[in-house]
Amino acid sequence: MTEAAIAVVGLRKSFGKTAALRGLDLTVPAGTVCGLLGPNGAGKTTAVRVLATLAAPDAGSARVNGFDVVRQAAQVRRSIGLAGQHAAVEEGITGRDNLRLIGRYHGLGSRGARSRADDLLERFDLAEVADRLVRTYSGGLRRRLDLVASLVTAPPVLFLDEPTTGLDPRSRQEIWDAVRELAEGGTTVLLTTQYLDEADRLADAVAVLDHGTVIEHGTPGRLKAAIGIRIEVTVAQAAQLDTAVRVLADLAAGVPVADPAERRVEVTSGAGRTIALPQLVRELDAAGVSAQDVALRTPSLDDVFLALTAAPGRAAR
Ligand SMILES: Nc1ncnc2c1ncn2[C@@H]1O[C@H](COP(=O)(O)OP(=O)(O)O)[C@@H](O)[C@H]1O
Ligand SMILES: [Mg+2]
């Protein structure tokens, strides 16, 4: 078995009284894209910073490309790229000069740095804007240049910390295209995100992080299958909501959630459970609920996340 590109065991990191990572375990096979998913404050950035050797862990171990992030930090640094939410490129020079400078800094030599910059600009559709000052770039362009800047050294492992947060849909799409192209070329990518659709589109596997630990992981398909199907019932009168909640609680494994403003109740069926529409409508009828609309649909990762973080018995903060 070849060693995983990223192997994290029991990683802990606190800032004063705040425990940002409380025993993080994560394995990312080489050549795959892992989506580290979690709400604000879950510990995503701290995890990336520890893996990128920018912060020291308090306990546990982490290896990147086989190198220990504490004892072999220099080797780790040489084999990774890092791009984040806040673009780290120089504003007062052009995009092309940014990439050339980075290449020179990493010892590519003037000719090497020049051709590497040209290649990357071409490959990631930045050639047209390459000779403009970065100061004049839109937020989306800057973020894309920042991503490309992390690729100058052709790192086998790339960390992307919320690469599309705050971007418009089109810029997000462009970043996604770039990540996909890298993944196809064999780069291992660890991507943090608050957007479940982003993880769904890009990630081979997803780890859901909450309060500094992984509370669930698997392929997006497996995570969705684990909560079964999604049932949405809209009742004719708001007064029938409570009854509808009771009917659904009996039928499904999930905890029904009512939205009074929409007169709607939603629930997930639970793993392996199928609920037939006729049976559902019959049970609602029998309870005196007239349903205005009943829908069964496959869950999205958003549903998975809500089901996970609303699950009873979940560790309190
Ligand atoms: N440098 C720091 N000093 C103090 N607290 C921090 C620091 N960095 C992160 N934290 C805290 O650690 C927790 C996890 O933060 P972070 O890793 O940034 O989460 P995420 O990236 O998922 O939003 C939060 O409670 C945050 O306030
Ligand atoms: Mg963060």
PDB file of C-alpha atoms and ligand atoms in Angstrom, residues 40 44-45 85 161-162, ligand 2:
ATOM      1  CA  ASN A  40     -17.298  28.955  10.695  1.00  0.00           C
ATOM      2  CA  LYS A  44     -10.715  24.180   9.055  1.00  0.00           C
ATOM      3  CA  THR A  45      -8.121  26.942   8.779  1.00  0.00           C
ATOM      4  CA  GLN A  85      -9.290  33.075   1.259  1.00  0.00           C
ATOM      5  CA  ASP A 161      -8.620  27.227   2.278  1.00  0.00           C
ATOM      6  CA  GLU A 162     -12.088  28.386   1.263  1.00  0.00           C
TER       7      GLU A 162
HETATM    8 MG    MG B   2     -11.247  29.423   8.049  1.00  0.00          MG
END
